[in-house]
Coordinates of C-alpha atoms in Angstrom, one line a residue:
M22 CA 105.7 116.3 74.1
R23 CA 105.5 119.2 76.9
Q24 CA 102.0 119.2 76.9
F25 CA 101.2 115.2 77.4
L26 CA 101.5 115.4 80.5
T27 CA 98.7 117.3 81.2
L28 CA 96.6 113.8 79.1
P29 CA 96.3 111.7 82.5
I30 CA 95.2 114.6 84.2
L31 CA 93.2 116.3 82.2
V32 CA 91.2 113.2 80.0
P33 CA 89.7 111.3 83.0
I34 CA 88.3 114.3 84.0
V35 CA 86.9 115.6 80.8
L36 CA 85.8 111.9 80.5
G37 CA 84.3 112.2 84.4
I38 CA 81.9 115.5 83.0
A39 CA 81.0 113.7 79.5
L40 CA 79.5 110.7 81.9
L41 CA 77.9 113.8 84.0
I42 CA 75.7 115.5 81.2
L43 CA 75.6 112.2 78.9
Q44 CA 73.8 110.0 82.0
P45 CA 73.8 106.8 79.6
R46 CA 71.2 104.8 80.3
N47 CA 73.0 101.1 78.7
R48 CA 75.0 99.9 82.1
R49 CA 76.6 97.7 80.4
V50 CA 78.1 100.9 77.6
R51 CA 79.1 103.1 80.5
S52 CA 80.5 99.9 82.6
I53 CA 82.8 99.6 78.8
Y54 CA 83.2 103.4 79.3
I55 CA 84.1 104.3 82.8
M56 CA 86.4 100.7 82.0
A57 CA 88.6 102.3 79.1
A58 CA 89.1 105.5 80.3
S59 CA 90.6 104.4 83.5
L60 CA 92.6 102.1 81.8
V61 CA 93.2 104.7 79.1
T62 CA 94.7 107.4 81.4
T63 CA 96.5 104.6 83.0
A64 CA 98.6 103.5 80.1
L65 CA 98.6 107.6 80.0
S66 CA 100.6 108.0 83.2
L67 CA 102.5 104.9 83.0
A68 CA 103.7 106.6 79.7
C69 CA 104.7 109.9 81.3
I70 CA 106.8 108.2 84.6
V71 CA 108.4 106.2 81.8
L72 CA 109.6 108.5 79.5
T73 CA 110.5 111.3 82.4
Y74 CA 112.6 107.9 83.7
L75 CA 114.4 107.2 80.0
H76 CA 114.7 111.1 79.6
G77 CA 115.3 112.4 82.4
S78 CA 112.6 114.8 84.3
S79 CA 112.2 118.4 82.5
F80 CA 111.2 116.1 79.7
L81 CA 107.7 116.3 79.3
A82 CA 107.5 119.2 82.0
C83 CA 105.0 121.9 81.5
I84 CA 102.8 124.5 82.2
M85 CA 98.9 124.1 82.0
V86 CA 98.1 127.6 83.4
S87 CA 100.1 131.0 83.9
F88 CA 99.0 133.8 85.7
N89 CA 102.4 135.3 85.5
E90 CA 106.3 134.7 86.7
V91 CA 106.1 133.2 89.9
F92 CA 102.3 131.4 89.6
S93 CA 101.3 128.5 87.5
I94 CA 99.8 125.9 87.8
S95 CA 102.6 123.6 86.2
L96 CA 103.9 119.7 86.2
R97 CA 107.2 117.8 86.1
I98 CA 107.6 113.5 87.4
D99 CA 110.3 113.5 90.0
G100 CA 111.4 110.4 92.1
A101 CA 108.8 111.2 94.5
S102 CA 106.4 111.4 91.9
M103 CA 106.7 108.6 89.8
V104 CA 106.6 105.9 93.5
Y105 CA 102.8 107.5 94.6
G106 CA 102.2 107.8 90.1
A107 CA 102.4 105.0 89.7
I108 CA 100.7 103.5 93.4
V109 CA 97.5 105.1 91.4
S110 CA 98.0 104.1 87.7
V111 CA 98.6 100.7 88.6
L112 CA 95.3 100.5 91.5
W113 CA 93.1 102.6 90.4
P114 CA 91.5 100.9 87.2
L115 CA 92.0 97.3 89.4
V116 CA 89.6 99.0 91.8
T117 CA 87.2 100.2 88.6
A118 CA 86.9 96.7 87.3
Y119 CA 85.6 96.0 91.4
S120 CA 83.7 98.9 91.7
L121 CA 81.5 98.5 88.5
D122 CA 79.6 95.2 89.6
Y123 CA 79.9 96.9 92.9
M124 CA 77.8 100.0 92.2
S125 CA 75.3 98.2 90.4
H126 CA 74.2 97.7 93.9
E127 CA 74.2 100.7 95.4
G128 CA 72.5 103.2 92.1
H129 CA 73.4 106.3 90.5
E130 CA 76.1 105.1 88.6
N131 CA 76.5 108.0 87.0
R132 CA 76.6 110.3 89.1
F133 CA 79.2 108.0 91.3
F134 CA 81.9 107.1 87.6
A135 CA 81.7 110.7 86.5
F136 CA 83.5 112.3 90.3
W137 CA 85.7 108.9 90.3
L138 CA 87.0 109.4 86.8
M139 CA 87.0 113.2 87.7
A140 CA 89.0 111.9 91.8
Y141 CA 91.8 109.7 89.4
G142 CA 92.9 112.6 87.3
V143 CA 93.4 114.7 90.7
V144 CA 95.1 112.6 92.9
L145 CA 97.4 112.2 89.5
G146 CA 97.6 116.1 89.0
I147 CA 98.7 116.1 92.9
A148 CA 101.0 113.3 92.0
Y149 CA 102.9 115.3 88.7
S150 CA 102.6 118.8 91.0
E151 CA 106.2 120.8 89.8
D152 CA 106.2 123.9 93.2
F153 CA 103.2 124.3 95.9
L154 CA 100.6 125.9 93.9
T155 CA 99.5 123.3 91.7
L156 CA 99.9 121.0 95.0
Y157 CA 97.5 122.9 96.8
F158 CA 95.5 123.3 93.9
F159 CA 94.9 119.7 93.4
Y160 CA 94.7 119.2 96.6
E161 CA 92.2 120.7 97.6
V162 CA 89.8 120.0 94.4
L163 CA 90.7 116.8 95.8
T164 CA 88.3 117.7 98.6
L165 CA 85.6 118.5 96.3
T166 CA 85.4 115.9 93.7
T167 CA 85.8 112.9 96.7
L168 CA 82.6 115.0 98.6
P169 CA 80.1 113.6 96.6
L170 CA 81.5 110.1 96.7
V171 CA 81.3 110.0 100.5
M172 CA 78.2 111.8 100.2
H173 CA 76.9 109.0 97.5
A174 CA 74.2 107.0 99.5
M175 CA 72.5 110.5 101.1
D176 CA 71.3 109.4 103.9
E177 CA 72.0 110.9 107.6
K178 CA 75.5 109.0 107.6
A179 CA 75.8 110.1 104.7
R180 CA 75.2 114.0 104.9
Y181 CA 77.1 114.1 108.1
A182 CA 79.9 112.5 107.1
G183 CA 80.5 114.6 104.4
R184 CA 80.4 118.1 106.8
K185 CA 82.8 116.2 108.7
Y186 CA 84.3 115.5 105.7
L187 CA 84.4 118.8 104.5
V188 CA 85.2 121.3 107.3
Y189 CA 88.7 118.8 108.1
S190 CA 89.4 118.8 105.0
L191 CA 88.9 123.1 104.1
S192 CA 90.4 123.4 107.5
G193 CA 93.1 121.5 106.8
A194 CA 94.1 122.9 104.0
A195 CA 93.7 126.5 105.2
F196 CA 96.4 125.8 107.8
A197 CA 98.6 124.3 104.5
F198 CA 98.1 127.9 102.5
I199 CA 100.1 129.5 105.6
G200 CA 102.8 127.6 105.1
I201 CA 103.4 128.0 101.4
V202 CA 103.1 131.5 101.8
F203 CA 105.2 131.6 103.8
L204 CA 108.1 129.3 102.1
L205 CA 107.8 132.1 99.8
N206 CA 107.9 134.8 101.0
Y207 CA 111.1 133.9 103.0
G208 CA 112.4 130.9 100.2
V209 CA 114.3 131.5 97.5
G210 CA 111.7 133.5 95.0
H211 CA 109.7 130.2 93.7
L212 CA 107.5 127.1 95.2
N213 CA 109.2 124.8 93.0
F214 CA 109.7 121.1 94.8
T215 CA 113.6 121.6 95.2
Y216 CA 114.6 118.6 97.3
G217 CA 117.2 120.1 100.5
G218 CA 113.6 122.4 100.6
I219 CA 113.3 126.1 99.4
L220 CA 114.2 128.2 102.6
D221 CA 116.5 131.0 101.6
Q222 CA 119.1 130.6 104.4
S223 CA 119.4 134.9 104.6
L224 CA 116.0 135.4 105.1
A225 CA 115.8 132.3 107.7
A226 CA 117.7 133.9 109.9
G227 CA 116.4 134.9 112.9
N228 CA 112.9 133.5 112.4
E229 CA 113.7 130.4 112.9
R230 CA 111.0 130.0 115.9
T231 CA 108.1 131.9 113.3
L232 CA 109.6 129.2 110.4
E233 CA 108.9 126.3 113.3
L234 CA 105.8 127.1 113.7
V235 CA 104.9 127.7 110.8
F236 CA 105.6 124.7 109.7
V237 CA 104.0 122.5 113.1
A238 CA 100.5 124.8 110.9
A239 CA 101.3 123.4 107.5
F240 CA 102.3 119.7 109.1
F241 CA 98.8 119.5 110.3
G242 CA 96.9 121.1 107.8
F243 CA 98.4 118.8 105.9
G244 CA 98.1 115.8 108.0
V245 CA 94.4 116.4 108.7
K246 CA 94.6 114.0 105.2
A247 CA 96.5 112.1 106.5
A248 CA 94.9 111.0 109.4
V249 CA 97.5 112.0 112.1
F250 CA 95.7 112.4 115.6
P251 CA 93.6 114.5 116.6
F252 CA 92.6 115.7 113.2
H253 CA 91.1 111.5 111.4
G254 CA 88.3 111.7 113.4
W255 CA 86.7 112.4 109.6
L256 CA 87.7 108.7 108.3
P257 CA 86.3 106.6 110.3
D258 CA 82.4 108.3 109.5
A259 CA 83.9 108.5 105.6
S260 CA 83.7 104.5 106.3
V261 CA 79.4 105.1 105.6
A262 CA 80.2 105.9 101.9
P263 CA 80.4 102.3 99.5
T264 CA 83.7 100.4 100.0
P265 CA 85.6 100.5 96.6
V266 CA 85.9 104.7 98.3
S267 CA 86.4 103.6 101.0
A268 CA 89.0 101.6 99.2
L269 CA 90.6 104.2 97.6
L270 CA 90.3 107.1 100.2
H271 CA 92.5 104.8 103.3
A272 CA 94.7 103.0 100.2
V273 CA 95.8 105.9 97.2
A274 CA 93.8 108.6 97.2
V275 CA 92.8 111.7 100.4
V276 CA 94.9 109.4 102.8
K277 CA 98.0 109.0 100.7
A278 CA 97.9 112.1 98.8
G279 CA 97.6 113.9 102.6
A280 CA 101.4 111.7 103.2
F281 CA 102.7 113.0 99.7
A282 CA 102.1 116.0 101.0
V283 CA 103.3 116.1 104.1
L284 CA 107.1 114.8 102.3
R285 CA 107.0 117.0 100.1
L286 CA 106.4 120.1 102.7
I287 CA 109.9 118.4 104.8
Y288 CA 112.0 117.2 101.8
Y289 CA 111.3 119.7 99.4
G290 CA 109.3 123.1 101.4
F291 CA 111.7 123.3 104.6
G292 CA 113.8 121.2 103.9
A293 CA 115.0 118.0 106.7
D294 CA 118.2 119.9 107.8
F295 CA 116.5 123.2 109.0
L296 CA 114.0 121.5 110.9
R297 CA 116.2 118.4 112.5
G298 CA 116.4 118.6 116.1
S299 CA 113.8 121.9 116.2
W300 CA 111.5 121.6 118.8
A301 CA 109.0 121.9 115.6
Q302 CA 110.2 118.3 114.8
T303 CA 109.3 117.1 118.0
V304 CA 106.2 118.2 118.0
V305 CA 105.3 115.9 114.8
M306 CA 107.4 113.4 115.6
T307 CA 105.5 113.0 118.4
A308 CA 101.9 113.1 116.8
A309 CA 103.2 110.6 114.5
I310 CA 103.7 108.0 117.7
V311 CA 100.8 109.1 119.6
T312 CA 98.5 107.9 116.3
I313 CA 99.8 105.0 115.2
V314 CA 99.3 103.4 119.2
Y315 CA 96.2 105.3 119.1
G316 CA 94.9 103.9 115.9
S317 CA 96.0 100.7 117.0
A318 CA 94.7 100.5 120.2
R319 CA 91.0 102.0 118.6
A320 CA 91.5 99.2 115.9
L321 CA 91.9 96.6 118.1
R322 CA 88.2 97.5 120.5
T323 CA 85.8 98.0 117.4
P324 CA 83.7 95.8 116.4
H325 CA 82.6 97.1 113.2
L326 CA 84.1 95.4 110.5
K327 CA 85.1 98.5 108.2
R328 CA 85.3 100.6 110.9
R329 CA 88.2 98.7 112.7
L330 CA 89.9 98.6 109.3
A331 CA 90.4 102.3 109.2
F332 CA 91.4 103.5 112.7
S333 CA 93.8 100.4 111.2
T334 CA 94.3 102.8 108.2
V335 CA 95.3 105.9 111.0
S336 CA 97.5 104.3 113.2
N337 CA 99.4 102.4 109.4
L338 CA 99.6 106.3 108.0
S339 CA 101.4 107.7 110.7
Y340 CA 103.7 104.5 110.7
I341 CA 104.7 106.8 107.0
L342 CA 104.6 109.9 108.8
F343 CA 107.4 108.8 112.2
A344 CA 109.3 107.6 109.3
L345 CA 109.1 111.2 107.6
T346 CA 109.6 113.1 111.0
L347 CA 113.4 111.5 111.0
M348 CA 114.4 114.1 108.6
T349 CA 116.7 112.0 107.3
P350 CA 117.4 110.2 103.8
A351 CA 116.3 107.1 105.2
G352 CA 113.8 108.1 106.6
M353 CA 111.9 109.3 103.5
V354 CA 113.0 105.4 101.6
G355 CA 111.0 104.3 104.2
G356 CA 108.2 105.7 104.8
M357 CA 107.9 105.7 101.0
T358 CA 108.5 101.7 101.1
H359 CA 105.2 102.0 104.5
M360 CA 102.8 104.1 102.0
V361 CA 103.4 101.4 98.7
Y362 CA 102.8 97.9 100.2
H363 CA 100.6 99.5 102.6
A364 CA 98.7 100.5 99.3
F365 CA 98.1 97.6 98.0
T366 CA 97.1 95.8 101.1
K367 CA 93.9 97.9 102.7
I368 CA 93.3 98.6 99.2
T369 CA 92.3 94.4 99.2
M370 CA 91.2 94.6 102.4
F371 CA 88.2 97.4 101.8
C372 CA 87.8 95.8 98.7
C373 CA 87.3 92.0 100.3
A374 CA 85.1 93.6 103.4
G375 CA 83.0 94.7 100.2
A376 CA 82.2 91.8 99.5
I377 CA 81.8 90.3 102.8
I378 CA 79.2 92.8 103.8
L379 CA 77.3 92.7 99.9
K380 CA 76.6 89.3 99.9
S381 CA 75.9 88.6 103.2
G382 CA 74.5 91.5 104.9
K383 CA 77.1 91.2 108.0
E384 CA 79.4 93.9 109.0
Y385 CA 80.2 93.1 112.3
I386 CA 83.1 91.0 112.9
Y387 CA 81.7 88.8 115.6
E388 CA 78.8 88.1 113.1
M389 CA 81.5 86.5 110.6
E390 CA 81.5 83.3 112.1
D391 CA 82.7 80.1 109.1
F392 CA 83.2 82.9 106.8
G393 CA 86.3 81.3 105.5
R394 CA 84.1 78.2 103.9
A395 CA 81.3 80.2 102.9
M396 CA 83.3 82.3 101.0
P397 CA 86.9 80.8 100.2
V398 CA 88.6 83.5 97.7
V399 CA 87.2 86.1 99.5
F400 CA 88.1 85.4 102.8
A401 CA 91.7 83.7 101.2
T402 CA 92.5 87.1 100.0
F403 CA 91.5 89.2 103.3
T404 CA 94.1 86.8 105.3
V405 CA 97.4 87.2 102.9
S406 CA 96.7 91.0 103.4
A407 CA 96.5 90.5 106.9
F408 CA 99.3 88.6 107.0
A409 CA 101.0 91.1 105.3
L410 CA 99.8 94.3 107.6
I411 CA 100.6 92.6 110.2
G412 CA 104.1 93.0 108.6
M413 CA 104.7 88.7 108.4
P414 CA 107.9 87.8 106.4
P415 CA 108.3 88.0 103.4
L416 CA 104.8 90.2 102.1
G417 CA 105.0 93.9 101.8
G418 CA 104.3 95.1 105.9
F419 CA 107.8 93.4 106.8
A420 CA 109.9 95.5 104.2
G421 CA 108.4 98.4 105.0
K422 CA 107.8 98.4 108.7
W423 CA 111.7 96.7 108.9
M424 CA 113.0 100.2 106.4
I425 CA 110.8 103.0 108.6
A426 CA 112.4 100.4 112.0
E427 CA 115.9 101.0 110.7
A428 CA 115.2 104.5 109.8
A429 CA 115.2 105.3 113.3
V430 CA 118.1 103.4 114.4
A431 CA 120.2 105.4 112.2
S432 CA 118.4 109.0 114.0
V433 CA 120.3 110.8 115.9
N434 CA 117.1 111.5 117.6
P435 CA 116.3 110.3 121.2
L436 CA 112.3 110.5 120.8
A437 CA 113.3 108.1 117.2
Y438 CA 112.7 105.2 120.0
A439 CA 109.6 105.8 121.3
G440 CA 108.3 105.5 118.0
I441 CA 110.1 101.7 117.1
A442 CA 108.7 100.7 120.1
A443 CA 105.0 101.8 119.0
L444 CA 106.3 100.1 116.2
I445 CA 106.6 96.9 118.7
L446 CA 103.4 97.1 120.2
S447 CA 101.4 98.1 117.1
T448 CA 102.5 95.4 115.2
L449 CA 101.4 93.3 118.1
L450 CA 97.7 95.3 117.9
T451 CA 97.9 94.9 114.7
T452 CA 98.1 91.0 114.7
L453 CA 95.3 90.5 118.0
Y454 CA 92.9 92.5 115.8
M455 CA 93.0 91.8 112.2
L456 CA 94.1 87.7 113.6
T457 CA 90.5 87.9 115.1
I458 CA 88.4 88.1 111.8
V459 CA 90.4 85.4 110.4
V460 CA 89.8 82.7 113.6
R461 CA 86.1 83.6 113.6
A462 CA 86.5 83.6 109.9
Y463 CA 88.2 79.6 109.8
F464 CA 88.3 78.1 113.3
P465 CA 84.2 79.5 114.8
V466 CA 82.9 78.7 118.1
G467 CA 79.5 77.8 119.7
E468 CA 76.0 76.6 117.2
L469 CA 76.0 77.9 114.0
D470 CA 73.1 78.9 111.3
R471 CA 73.8 76.7 108.9
A472 CA 70.1 77.8 107.3
A473 CA 72.4 81.6 106.8
L474 CA 74.8 80.5 106.2
A475 CA 74.7 78.4 103.1
R476 CA 73.8 82.4 101.4
V477 CA 76.8 83.4 101.5
H478 CA 78.9 82.8 99.0
D479 CA 81.7 84.6 96.9
P480 CA 80.6 87.3 95.1
A481 CA 80.7 86.9 91.5
R482 CA 83.9 86.8 89.3
A483 CA 83.6 91.0 88.3
M484 CA 84.4 91.5 91.7
W485 CA 86.9 88.5 93.0
I486 CA 89.0 88.2 89.8
P487 CA 90.2 91.9 91.0
L488 CA 90.4 90.4 94.8
V489 CA 93.6 88.3 93.3
L490 CA 94.3 89.8 91.2
L491 CA 95.4 92.6 93.4
T492 CA 96.4 90.3 96.1
A493 CA 98.5 88.9 93.4
S494 CA 100.2 92.0 92.7
G495 CA 101.1 92.7 96.2
V496 CA 102.7 89.0 96.7
I497 CA 105.4 89.7 93.5
L498 CA 105.8 92.7 94.9
A499 CA 106.4 91.9 98.1
L500 CA 108.9 89.1 96.9
L501 CA 110.4 91.6 94.7
S502 CA 110.9 94.2 97.6
N503 CA 114.9 94.3 97.2
E504 CA 114.2 95.9 94.4
V505 CA 112.0 97.8 94.9
I506 CA 113.9 99.9 98.2
G507 CA 116.9 100.0 95.5
F508 CA 114.6 101.6 92.4
L509 CA 113.1 104.0 95.5
W510 CA 116.5 104.4 97.6
N511 CA 117.8 106.0 93.5
A512 CA 115.1 107.2 92.9
V513 CA 113.6 109.7 95.7
P514 CA 115.5 111.6 96.7
R515 CA 116.5 112.7 93.2
N516 CA 114.9 114.8 90.2
W517 CA 116.1 112.9 87.9

């Protein structure tokens, strides 16, 4: 029974490798295979979460590979794992259903979906890691499995984006690894996640400045995937990837993996009590605040639809990082709340962007006049998601921002008030860069090319049904925000 937890990780990886080897030519057979693999993985993952919730974190804990008494690739679900694992498990099959029709226009589907499935298992490996070594292992493998997805088109732009993504990710991981080494040498003798941190205070005494410097390096190392300024440059360039990849990069897989790793580093590694009030906290919180404003400002100035959404992700990921760097339980819960709601919102918006580009050939916002009438389903879902991202109650973005602001107000750190100001300014900028798109779509200005608009329409049901389901799921989750926040308060700081 203990090895059951390995199944949601190994099954999609093995099935992805099999798809790469078999290379089926029948599209219908391939689609059934891919969808079945995604649904089975989701069922296994959610079953593991439920069993852990009912029986405790030790129920399914297991060792995949043991190197010695200290080092192993091991799995365990705790409260934080439940949240991140559930986000991944729910959203991945929905985007898979969307991508089956979308990728028929991109080509090389066997290769694409092989790495798509492998990435699913790897992200769940990050979610269900028991210790920093396991997290780091899957974190590195994630770069390798998502690189072919980013470079799928294999044209000059895709190769450039892939090289940039690889250099940024591997360089960041190297700095993160330094932090893990110091945690082992100044810790309690193991790397297992322990809420409150694993530093041995007797060993840390007298070495506080060194450990704080190492923490800052590790924060920015993991922060590369979370697109923290100034290491965000890979993310907008990666928008050249097929839209389903962009959706996962920005909402579930890569950037959320970076934020999740930062959460582990602060609360389960160095410990919030050790870091709170130090210069290291000031540095990382300042970086998050700067990124919030910078990402929003760049989004407002960017006319390309997918790149605007990419800079929006840069900003919103630092909402999460800012909450985490408050280094309080309320900050941790606020960050996780925004992680949940941002995932549903941004993945929907990218899928809408993909449908717009695919069915109209238009990529720039100024080209989308009157698209609200031409693509009613796509722009209805996009508009709901836009208001959610702005933070209009009762949609999910409001709950995330409210929890972060509430945690910041309760914080004793004066810099937290600068963070609140950044949130307010970012919300204003978000309103401008989101409503610009919506207003153009529904209230066109000037002469319209009616002949061109007549050729623009909603995609087939295989694409718009997932959009509706994603939007409905996000709205329902927002209406249940009290229950979601209550669960986070009970689950996240605990190991069950």
